[in-house]
Coordinates of C-alpha atoms in Angstrom, one line a residue:
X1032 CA 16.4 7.4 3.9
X1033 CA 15.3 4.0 5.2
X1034 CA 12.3 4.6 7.7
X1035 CA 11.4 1.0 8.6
X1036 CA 15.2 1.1 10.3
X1037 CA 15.3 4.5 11.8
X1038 CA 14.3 7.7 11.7
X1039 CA 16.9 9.9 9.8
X1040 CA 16.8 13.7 10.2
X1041 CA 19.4 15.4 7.9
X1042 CA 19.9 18.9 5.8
X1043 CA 16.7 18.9 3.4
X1044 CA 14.9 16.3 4.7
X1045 CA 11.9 18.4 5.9
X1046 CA 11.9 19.8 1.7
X1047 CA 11.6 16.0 0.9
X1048 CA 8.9 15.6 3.3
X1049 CA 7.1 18.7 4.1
X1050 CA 4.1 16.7 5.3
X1051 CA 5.9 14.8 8.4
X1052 CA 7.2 18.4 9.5
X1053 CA 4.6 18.4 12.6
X1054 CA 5.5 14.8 13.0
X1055 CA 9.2 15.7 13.9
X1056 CA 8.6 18.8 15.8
X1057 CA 6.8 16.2 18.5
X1058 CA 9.9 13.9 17.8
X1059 CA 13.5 15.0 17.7
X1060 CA 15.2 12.1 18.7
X1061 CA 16.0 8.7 16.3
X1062 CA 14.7 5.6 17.0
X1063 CA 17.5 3.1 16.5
X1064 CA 17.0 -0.5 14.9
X1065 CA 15.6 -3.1 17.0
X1066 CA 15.8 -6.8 16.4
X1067 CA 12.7 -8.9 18.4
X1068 CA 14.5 -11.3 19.3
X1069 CA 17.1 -9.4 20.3
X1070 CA 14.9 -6.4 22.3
X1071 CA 12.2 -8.7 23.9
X1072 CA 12.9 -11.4 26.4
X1073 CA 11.0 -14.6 26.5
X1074 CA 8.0 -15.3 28.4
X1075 CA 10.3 -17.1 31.5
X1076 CA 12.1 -14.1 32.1
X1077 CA 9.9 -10.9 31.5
X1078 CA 8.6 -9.3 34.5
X1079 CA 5.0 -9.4 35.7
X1080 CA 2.1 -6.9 36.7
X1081 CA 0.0 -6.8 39.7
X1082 CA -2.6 -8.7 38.2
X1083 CA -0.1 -11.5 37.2
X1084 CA 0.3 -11.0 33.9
X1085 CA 3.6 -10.6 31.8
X1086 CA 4.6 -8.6 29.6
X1087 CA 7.7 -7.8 27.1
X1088 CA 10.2 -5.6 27.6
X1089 CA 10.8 -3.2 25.2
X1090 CA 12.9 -0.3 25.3
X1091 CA 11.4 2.8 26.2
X1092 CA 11.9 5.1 23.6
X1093 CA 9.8 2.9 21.4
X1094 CA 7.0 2.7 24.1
X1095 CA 7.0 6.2 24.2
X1096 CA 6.9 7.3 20.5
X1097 CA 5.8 4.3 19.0
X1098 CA 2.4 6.7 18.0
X1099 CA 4.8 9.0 16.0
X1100 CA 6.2 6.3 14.1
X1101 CA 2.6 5.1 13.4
X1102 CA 2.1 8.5 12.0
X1103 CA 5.5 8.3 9.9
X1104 CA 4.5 5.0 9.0
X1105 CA 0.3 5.7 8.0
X1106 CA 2.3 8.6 5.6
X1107 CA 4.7 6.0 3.9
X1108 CA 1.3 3.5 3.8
X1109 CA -0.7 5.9 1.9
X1110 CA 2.0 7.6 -0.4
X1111 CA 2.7 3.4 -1.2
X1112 CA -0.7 3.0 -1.9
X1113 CA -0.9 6.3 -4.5
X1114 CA 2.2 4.9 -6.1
X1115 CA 0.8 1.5 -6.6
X1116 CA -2.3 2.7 -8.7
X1117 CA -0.4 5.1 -10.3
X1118 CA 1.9 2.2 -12.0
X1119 CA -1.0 0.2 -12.8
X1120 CA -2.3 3.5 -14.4
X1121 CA 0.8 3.9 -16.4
X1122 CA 0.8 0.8 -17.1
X1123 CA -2.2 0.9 -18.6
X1124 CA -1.5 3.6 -21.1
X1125 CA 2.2 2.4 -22.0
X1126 CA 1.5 -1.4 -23.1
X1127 CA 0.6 -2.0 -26.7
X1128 CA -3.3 -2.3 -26.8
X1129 CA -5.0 -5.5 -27.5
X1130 CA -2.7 -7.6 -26.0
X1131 CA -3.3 -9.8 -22.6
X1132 CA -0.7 -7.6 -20.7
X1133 CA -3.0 -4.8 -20.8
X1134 CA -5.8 -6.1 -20.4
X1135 CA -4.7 -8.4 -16.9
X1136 CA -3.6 -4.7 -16.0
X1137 CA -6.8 -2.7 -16.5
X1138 CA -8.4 -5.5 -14.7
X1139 CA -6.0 -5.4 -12.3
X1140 CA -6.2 -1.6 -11.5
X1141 CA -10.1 -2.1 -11.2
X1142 CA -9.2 -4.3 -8.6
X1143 CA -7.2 -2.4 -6.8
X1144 CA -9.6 0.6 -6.7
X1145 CA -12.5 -1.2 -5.8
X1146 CA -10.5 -3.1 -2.5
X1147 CA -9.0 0.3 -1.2
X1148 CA -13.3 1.6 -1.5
X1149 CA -14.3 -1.2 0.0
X1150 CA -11.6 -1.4 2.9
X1151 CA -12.1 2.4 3.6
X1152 CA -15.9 1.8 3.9
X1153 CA -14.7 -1.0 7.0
X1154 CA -12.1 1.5 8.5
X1155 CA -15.1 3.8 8.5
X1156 CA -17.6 1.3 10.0
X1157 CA -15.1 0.4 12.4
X1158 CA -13.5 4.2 13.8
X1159 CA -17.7 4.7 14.2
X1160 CA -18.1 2.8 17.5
X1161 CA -17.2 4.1 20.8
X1162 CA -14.0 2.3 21.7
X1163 CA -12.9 1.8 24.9
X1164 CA -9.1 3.3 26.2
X1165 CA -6.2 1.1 25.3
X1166 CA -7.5 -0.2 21.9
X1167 CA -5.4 0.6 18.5
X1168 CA -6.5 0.0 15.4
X1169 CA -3.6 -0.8 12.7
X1170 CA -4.2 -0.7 9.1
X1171 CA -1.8 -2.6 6.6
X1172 CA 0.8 -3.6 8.5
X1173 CA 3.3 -6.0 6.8
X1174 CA 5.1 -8.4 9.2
X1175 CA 8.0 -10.7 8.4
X1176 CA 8.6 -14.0 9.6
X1177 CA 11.9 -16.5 9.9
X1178 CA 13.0 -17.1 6.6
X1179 CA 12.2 -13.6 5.5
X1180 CA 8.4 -14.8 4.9
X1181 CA 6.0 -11.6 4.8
X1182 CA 2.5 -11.4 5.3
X1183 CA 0.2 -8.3 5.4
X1184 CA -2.5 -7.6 7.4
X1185 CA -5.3 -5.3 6.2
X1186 CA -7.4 -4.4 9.7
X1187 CA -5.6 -5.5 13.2
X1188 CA -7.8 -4.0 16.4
X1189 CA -5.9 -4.7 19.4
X1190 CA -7.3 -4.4 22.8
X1191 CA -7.3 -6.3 26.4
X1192 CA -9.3 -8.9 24.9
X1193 CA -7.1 -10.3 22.0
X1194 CA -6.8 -9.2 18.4
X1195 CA -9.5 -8.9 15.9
X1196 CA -8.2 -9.0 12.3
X1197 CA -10.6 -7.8 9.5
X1198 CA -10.3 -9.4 6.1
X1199 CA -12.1 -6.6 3.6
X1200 CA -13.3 -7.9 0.7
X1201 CA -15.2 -5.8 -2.1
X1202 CA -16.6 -8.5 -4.5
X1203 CA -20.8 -8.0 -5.3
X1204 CA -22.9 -10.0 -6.9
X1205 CA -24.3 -13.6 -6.1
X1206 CA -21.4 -15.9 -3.8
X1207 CA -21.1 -19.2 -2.8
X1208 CA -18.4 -20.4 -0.1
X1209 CA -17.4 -24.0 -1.9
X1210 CA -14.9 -26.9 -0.5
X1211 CA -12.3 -29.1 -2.1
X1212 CA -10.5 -26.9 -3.1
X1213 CA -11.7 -23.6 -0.8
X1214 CA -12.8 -20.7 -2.9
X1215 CA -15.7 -18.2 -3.7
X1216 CA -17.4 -18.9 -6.2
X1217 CA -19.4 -15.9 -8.3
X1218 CA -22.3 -17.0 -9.9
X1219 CA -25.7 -15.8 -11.9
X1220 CA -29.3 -16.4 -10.7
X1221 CA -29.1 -20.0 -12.7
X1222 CA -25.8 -20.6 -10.8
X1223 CA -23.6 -20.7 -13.3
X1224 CA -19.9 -19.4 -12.1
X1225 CA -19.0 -16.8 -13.6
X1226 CA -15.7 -15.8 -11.8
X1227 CA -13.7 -17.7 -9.0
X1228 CA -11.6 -16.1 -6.4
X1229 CA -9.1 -17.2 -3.7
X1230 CA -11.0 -18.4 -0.7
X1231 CA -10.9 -15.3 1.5
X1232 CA -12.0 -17.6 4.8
X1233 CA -8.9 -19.0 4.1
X1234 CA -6.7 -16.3 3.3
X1235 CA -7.8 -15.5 6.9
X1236 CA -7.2 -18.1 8.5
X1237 CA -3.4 -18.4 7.0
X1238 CA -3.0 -14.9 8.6
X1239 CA -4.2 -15.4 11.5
X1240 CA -1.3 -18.5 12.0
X1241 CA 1.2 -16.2 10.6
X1242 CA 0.1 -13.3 13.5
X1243 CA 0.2 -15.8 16.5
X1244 CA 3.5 -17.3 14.7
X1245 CA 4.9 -13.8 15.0
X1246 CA 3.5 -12.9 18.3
X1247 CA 5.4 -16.1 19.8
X1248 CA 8.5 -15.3 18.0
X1249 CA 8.1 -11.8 19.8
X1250 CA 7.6 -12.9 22.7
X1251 CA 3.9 -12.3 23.2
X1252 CA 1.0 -14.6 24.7
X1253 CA -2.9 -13.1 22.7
X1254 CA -5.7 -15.0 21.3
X1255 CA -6.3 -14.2 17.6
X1256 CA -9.8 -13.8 16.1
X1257 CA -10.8 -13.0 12.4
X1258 CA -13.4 -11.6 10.3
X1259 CA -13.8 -11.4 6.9
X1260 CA -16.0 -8.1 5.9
X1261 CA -17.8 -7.8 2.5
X1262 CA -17.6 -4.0 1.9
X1263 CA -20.6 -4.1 -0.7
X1264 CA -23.3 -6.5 1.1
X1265 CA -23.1 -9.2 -1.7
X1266 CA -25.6 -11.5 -1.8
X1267 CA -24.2 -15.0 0.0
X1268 CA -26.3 -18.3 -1.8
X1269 CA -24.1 -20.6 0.3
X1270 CA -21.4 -20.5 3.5
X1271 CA -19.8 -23.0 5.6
X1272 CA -21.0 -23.5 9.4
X1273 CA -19.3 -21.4 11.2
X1274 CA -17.4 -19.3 8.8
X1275 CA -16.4 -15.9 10.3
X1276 CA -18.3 -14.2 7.2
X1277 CA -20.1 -10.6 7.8
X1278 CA -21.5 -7.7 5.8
X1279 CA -20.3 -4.1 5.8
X1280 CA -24.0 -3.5 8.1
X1281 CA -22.6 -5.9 10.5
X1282 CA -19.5 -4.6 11.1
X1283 CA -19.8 -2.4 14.3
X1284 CA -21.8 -5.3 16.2
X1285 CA -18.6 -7.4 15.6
X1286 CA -16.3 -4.6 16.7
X1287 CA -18.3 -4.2 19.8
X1288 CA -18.2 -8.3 20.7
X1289 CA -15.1 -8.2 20.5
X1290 CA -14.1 -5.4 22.4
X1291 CA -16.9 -6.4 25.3
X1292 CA -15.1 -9.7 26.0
X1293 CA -13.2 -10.8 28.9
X1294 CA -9.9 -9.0 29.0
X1295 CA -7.0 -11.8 28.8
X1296 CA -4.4 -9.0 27.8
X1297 CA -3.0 -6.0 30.2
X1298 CA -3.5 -2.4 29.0
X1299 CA 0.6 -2.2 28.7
X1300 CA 0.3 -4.9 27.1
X1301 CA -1.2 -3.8 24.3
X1302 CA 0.8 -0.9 23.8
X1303 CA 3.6 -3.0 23.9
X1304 CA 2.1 -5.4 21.0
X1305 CA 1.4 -2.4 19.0
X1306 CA 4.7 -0.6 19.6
X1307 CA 6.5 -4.4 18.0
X1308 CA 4.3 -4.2 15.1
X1309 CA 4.3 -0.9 14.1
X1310 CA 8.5 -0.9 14.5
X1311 CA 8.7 -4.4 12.8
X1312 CA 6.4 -2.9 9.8
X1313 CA 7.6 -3.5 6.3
X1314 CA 6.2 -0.8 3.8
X1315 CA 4.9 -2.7 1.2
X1316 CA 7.0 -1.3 -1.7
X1317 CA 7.1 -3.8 -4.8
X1318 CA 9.1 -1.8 -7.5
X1319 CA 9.4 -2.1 -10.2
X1320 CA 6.0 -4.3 -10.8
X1321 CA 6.1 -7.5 -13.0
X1322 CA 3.9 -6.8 -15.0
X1323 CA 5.4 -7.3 -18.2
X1324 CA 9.0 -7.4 -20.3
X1325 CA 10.6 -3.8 -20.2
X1326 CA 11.0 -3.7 -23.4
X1327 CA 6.7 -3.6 -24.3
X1328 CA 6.2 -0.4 -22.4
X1329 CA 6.4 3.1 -24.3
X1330 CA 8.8 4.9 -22.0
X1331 CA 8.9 8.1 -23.9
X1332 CA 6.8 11.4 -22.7
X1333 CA 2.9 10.4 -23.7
X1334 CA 0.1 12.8 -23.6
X1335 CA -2.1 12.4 -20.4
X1336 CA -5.4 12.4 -22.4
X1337 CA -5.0 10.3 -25.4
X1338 CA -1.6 8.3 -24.6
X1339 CA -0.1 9.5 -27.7
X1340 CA 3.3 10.0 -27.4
X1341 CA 4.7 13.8 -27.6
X1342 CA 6.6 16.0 -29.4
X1343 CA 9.4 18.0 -27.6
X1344 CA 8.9 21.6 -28.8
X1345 CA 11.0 23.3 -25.8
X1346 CA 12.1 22.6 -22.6
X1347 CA 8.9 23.2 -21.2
X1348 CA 6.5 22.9 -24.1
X1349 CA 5.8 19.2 -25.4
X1350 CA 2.7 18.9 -28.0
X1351 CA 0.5 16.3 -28.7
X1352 CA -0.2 15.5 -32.5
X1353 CA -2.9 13.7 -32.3
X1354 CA -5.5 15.5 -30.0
X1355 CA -3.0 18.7 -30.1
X1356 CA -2.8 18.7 -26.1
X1357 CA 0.3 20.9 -24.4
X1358 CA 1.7 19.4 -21.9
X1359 CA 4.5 21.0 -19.6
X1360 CA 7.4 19.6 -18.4
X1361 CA 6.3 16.3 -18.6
X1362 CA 9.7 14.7 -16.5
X1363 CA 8.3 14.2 -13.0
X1364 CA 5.6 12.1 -14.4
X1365 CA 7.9 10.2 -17.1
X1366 CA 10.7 9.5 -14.7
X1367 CA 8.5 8.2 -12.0
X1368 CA 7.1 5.6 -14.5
X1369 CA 9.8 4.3 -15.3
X1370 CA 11.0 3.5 -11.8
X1371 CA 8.0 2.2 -11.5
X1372 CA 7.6 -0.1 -14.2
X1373 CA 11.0 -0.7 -15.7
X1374 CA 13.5 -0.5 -13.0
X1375 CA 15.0 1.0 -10.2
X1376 CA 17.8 2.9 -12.0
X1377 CA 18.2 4.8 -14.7
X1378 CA 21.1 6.4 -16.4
X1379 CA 22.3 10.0 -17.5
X1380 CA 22.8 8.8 -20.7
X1381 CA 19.0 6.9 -20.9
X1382 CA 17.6 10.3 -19.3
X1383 CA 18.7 12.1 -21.9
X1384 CA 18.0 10.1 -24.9
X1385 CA 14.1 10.0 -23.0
X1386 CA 13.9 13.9 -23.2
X1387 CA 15.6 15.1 -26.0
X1388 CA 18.8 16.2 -24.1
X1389 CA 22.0 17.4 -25.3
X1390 CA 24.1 17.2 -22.0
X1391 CA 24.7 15.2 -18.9
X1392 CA 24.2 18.6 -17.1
X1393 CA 20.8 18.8 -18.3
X1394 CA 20.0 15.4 -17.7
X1395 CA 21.5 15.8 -13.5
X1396 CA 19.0 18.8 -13.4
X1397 CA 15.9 16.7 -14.0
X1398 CA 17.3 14.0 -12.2
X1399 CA 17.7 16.2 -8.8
X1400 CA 14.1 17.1 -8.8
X1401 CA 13.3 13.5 -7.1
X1402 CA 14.6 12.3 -3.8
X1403 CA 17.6 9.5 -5.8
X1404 CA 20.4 8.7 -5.2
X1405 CA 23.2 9.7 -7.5
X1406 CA 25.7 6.8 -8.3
X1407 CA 28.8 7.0 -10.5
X1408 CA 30.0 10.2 -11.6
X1409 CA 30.0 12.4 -14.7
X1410 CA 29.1 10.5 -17.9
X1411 CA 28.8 7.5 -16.3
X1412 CA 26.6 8.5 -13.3
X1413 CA 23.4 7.1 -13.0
X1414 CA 20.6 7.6 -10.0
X1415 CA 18.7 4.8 -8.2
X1416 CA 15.3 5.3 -6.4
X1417 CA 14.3 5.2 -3.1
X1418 CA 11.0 4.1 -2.9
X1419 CA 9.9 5.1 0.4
X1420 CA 11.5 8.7 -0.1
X1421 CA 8.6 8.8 -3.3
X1422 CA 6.5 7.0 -1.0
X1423 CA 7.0 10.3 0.9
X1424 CA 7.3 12.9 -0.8
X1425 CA 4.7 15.7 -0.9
X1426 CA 5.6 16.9 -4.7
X1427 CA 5.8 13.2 -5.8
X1428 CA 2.2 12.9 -4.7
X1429 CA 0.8 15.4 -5.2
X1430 CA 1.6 15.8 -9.3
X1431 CA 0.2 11.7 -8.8
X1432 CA -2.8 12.8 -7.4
X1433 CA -3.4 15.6 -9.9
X1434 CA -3.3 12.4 -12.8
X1435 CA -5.2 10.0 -11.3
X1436 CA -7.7 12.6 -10.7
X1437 CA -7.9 12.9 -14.2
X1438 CA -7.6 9.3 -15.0
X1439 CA -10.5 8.7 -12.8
X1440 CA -12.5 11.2 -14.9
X1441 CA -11.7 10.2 -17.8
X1442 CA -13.2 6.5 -17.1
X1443 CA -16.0 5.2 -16.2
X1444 CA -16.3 2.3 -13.1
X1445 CA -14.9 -0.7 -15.7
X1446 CA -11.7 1.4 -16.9
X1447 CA -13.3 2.6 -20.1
X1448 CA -12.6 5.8 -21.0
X1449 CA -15.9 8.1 -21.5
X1450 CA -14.9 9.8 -24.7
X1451 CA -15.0 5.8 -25.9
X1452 CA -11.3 5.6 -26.6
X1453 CA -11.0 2.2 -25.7
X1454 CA -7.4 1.3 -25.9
X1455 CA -7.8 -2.3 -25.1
X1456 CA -11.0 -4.9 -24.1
X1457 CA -11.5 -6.5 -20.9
X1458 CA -11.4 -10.1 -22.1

């Protein structure tokens, strides 16, 4: 089921997705594929308001439940975002340790964990101030340009008086904003660097091009502003004049400029703009990652405390020798690692040599717990995953839940587990 084309309803769906069961009961209808350029007319030939101003024509069964897909799409967005850290979790625990792999991963997944804090602390900031009617606040929306060029947006308020996009960044510690080449600099209190990132000023600045790019492509005339947000309140030794650079603290005085500015957009407007975003959204589903050759990761069943792989004692009993954990039914987790990490199909034959099986029946019965889709048949069937189906799926994410929960526990805030069963160092 492919949600960023339509909206399928079918026998079973609502099983798949229990959690988008309200969702549908609003919205019983299917919102067909629409192509911009196709559904919007140029800016010479769409029709105008009162006040003067244009505005696109899109059909109106997008206008009018272009908030339900927003919902649709906000579930897809969040089960993506579970999925993600649960690869770089498994990832973690399934590469040799001591080798550069692992440890680019574990700093990876600490990266990953501390942006998603630090842009919830900004979605936070921002939801707190009293904004006025006809204002929508999008969250990760991935939008593609000609060529199939994609760029994603983390923060994109929309009102009458343009669009503020929010750059969060979650980096502490002493920064300085340095030219030739653009980057951000982290340094000590003798300013020496100790780490260098991506100029996020920049990073800004080539989204906010991309936006008006798309906006023109679409058919739409809005100024674009940025921001770049520091979640933590780092300390800031040196910054450009000028630079649209603000702490977490500052946050809802920029929401509220911005909002209080003269309106250049019509309320419809707005909608409208929203409504093409949210239907043109990509979900941003990069399986499997590239994180390193198939062939280093452990693929077997491991032990979800100490990593060591298990020992199948039944069908639903697996035993760990080394810390002598049980572990039940461990093929939800297994399976979804391997999509994950290795590839996006996997075979009767590979299913069964991963648990132990005897037949292809078996194998078919494990498979069917997960929304795939079955290819070949018999002996030489194979099923292929559908990444936004996971992405959706209220069993899927909740078992992920339940580990990272544990994962999260089991480390402390630089991915080193408590117990001091260090499996790799941060180099």
């Amino acid at each position: 089921m492919i949600f960023h084309d339509r909206l399928l309803i079918f026998p079973g769906s609502l099983l798949i997705f229990p959690e988008l069961v309200m969702i549908f009961h609003e919205c019983l209808l299917i919102i067909q594929p629409i192509s911009l350029q196709n559904s919007i007319l140029g800016p010479s030939k769409r029709p105008k308001f009162k006040d003067g101003t244009v505005h696109s024509k899109l059909p109106e069964n997008v206008l009018t439940s272009w908030k339900i897909r927003k919902r649709v799409l906000d579930v897809i967005t969040q089960g993506a975002a579970l999925l993600m850290e649960f690869a770089y979790g498994q990832a973690v625990e399934r590469l040799p340790p001591y080798t550069s792999e692992r440890s680019d991963t574990e700093r990876s997944l600490r990266n990953l964990r501390a942006g998603a804090a630090g842009e919830q602390k900004v979605i936070e900031a921002v939801r707190s101030v009293a904004l006025p009617e006809h204002t929508e606040l999008v969250q990760n929306v991935t939008l593609s340009l000609l060529g199939g060029v994609r760029f994603q947006m983390d923060l994109a308020l929309l009102s009458k008086s343009g669009i503020l996009l929010i750059e969060c960044k979650q980096i502490g510690g002493r920064l300085k904003f340095h030219t030739g080449p653009a980057e951000l600099r982290k340094v000590d209190e003798d300013g020496r660097i100790l780490s260098v990132y991506d100029c996020p000023v920049a990073q800004l600045s080539d989204q906010q091009e991309n936006l008006l790019q798309w906006l023109r492509i679409a058919g739409f005339r809005t100024p674009v502003y940025g921001a770049v947000v520091f979640a933590n309140n780092p300390i800031i030794e040196e910054i450009g004049e000028g630079m649209p650079v603000f702490k977490l603290r500052e946050t809802r005085n920029l929401v509220r400029r911005h909002v209080e500015r003269k309106p250049v957009v019509h309320e419809n407007e707005v909608n409208r703009i929203a409504a093409a975003m949210i239907e043109s959204s990509i979900p941003y589903l990069p399986f499997p990652l590239q994180i390193a050759e198939p062939s280093q990761f452990v693929t077997n069943p491991i032990c979800s405390i100490c990593n060591n792989v298990l020992s199948k004692r039944s069908e639903r009993k697996w035993e760990c020798a080394k810390c002598n954990r049980i572990e039940h039914k461990p093929y939800l987790l297994t399976l979804l690692a391997w999509f994950l990490l290795i590839r996006n199909t996997i075979s009767s034959a590979e299913i069964m040599q991963l648990f132990g099986l005897k037949t292809h029946k078996a194998a078919r019965s494990i498979a069917e717990r997960l929304p795939l889709e079955k290819i070949g048949s018999r002996k030489s069937s194979a099923y292929k995953a559908d990444y936004e189906a996971l992405a959706g799926s209220s069993m899927v994410l909740d078992a992920i839940q339940t580990w990272l929960k544990q994962d999260r526990a089991a480390k402390d805030q630089y991915g080193t587990r408590k117990d001091h069963q260090l499996a790799a160092k941060d180099q």
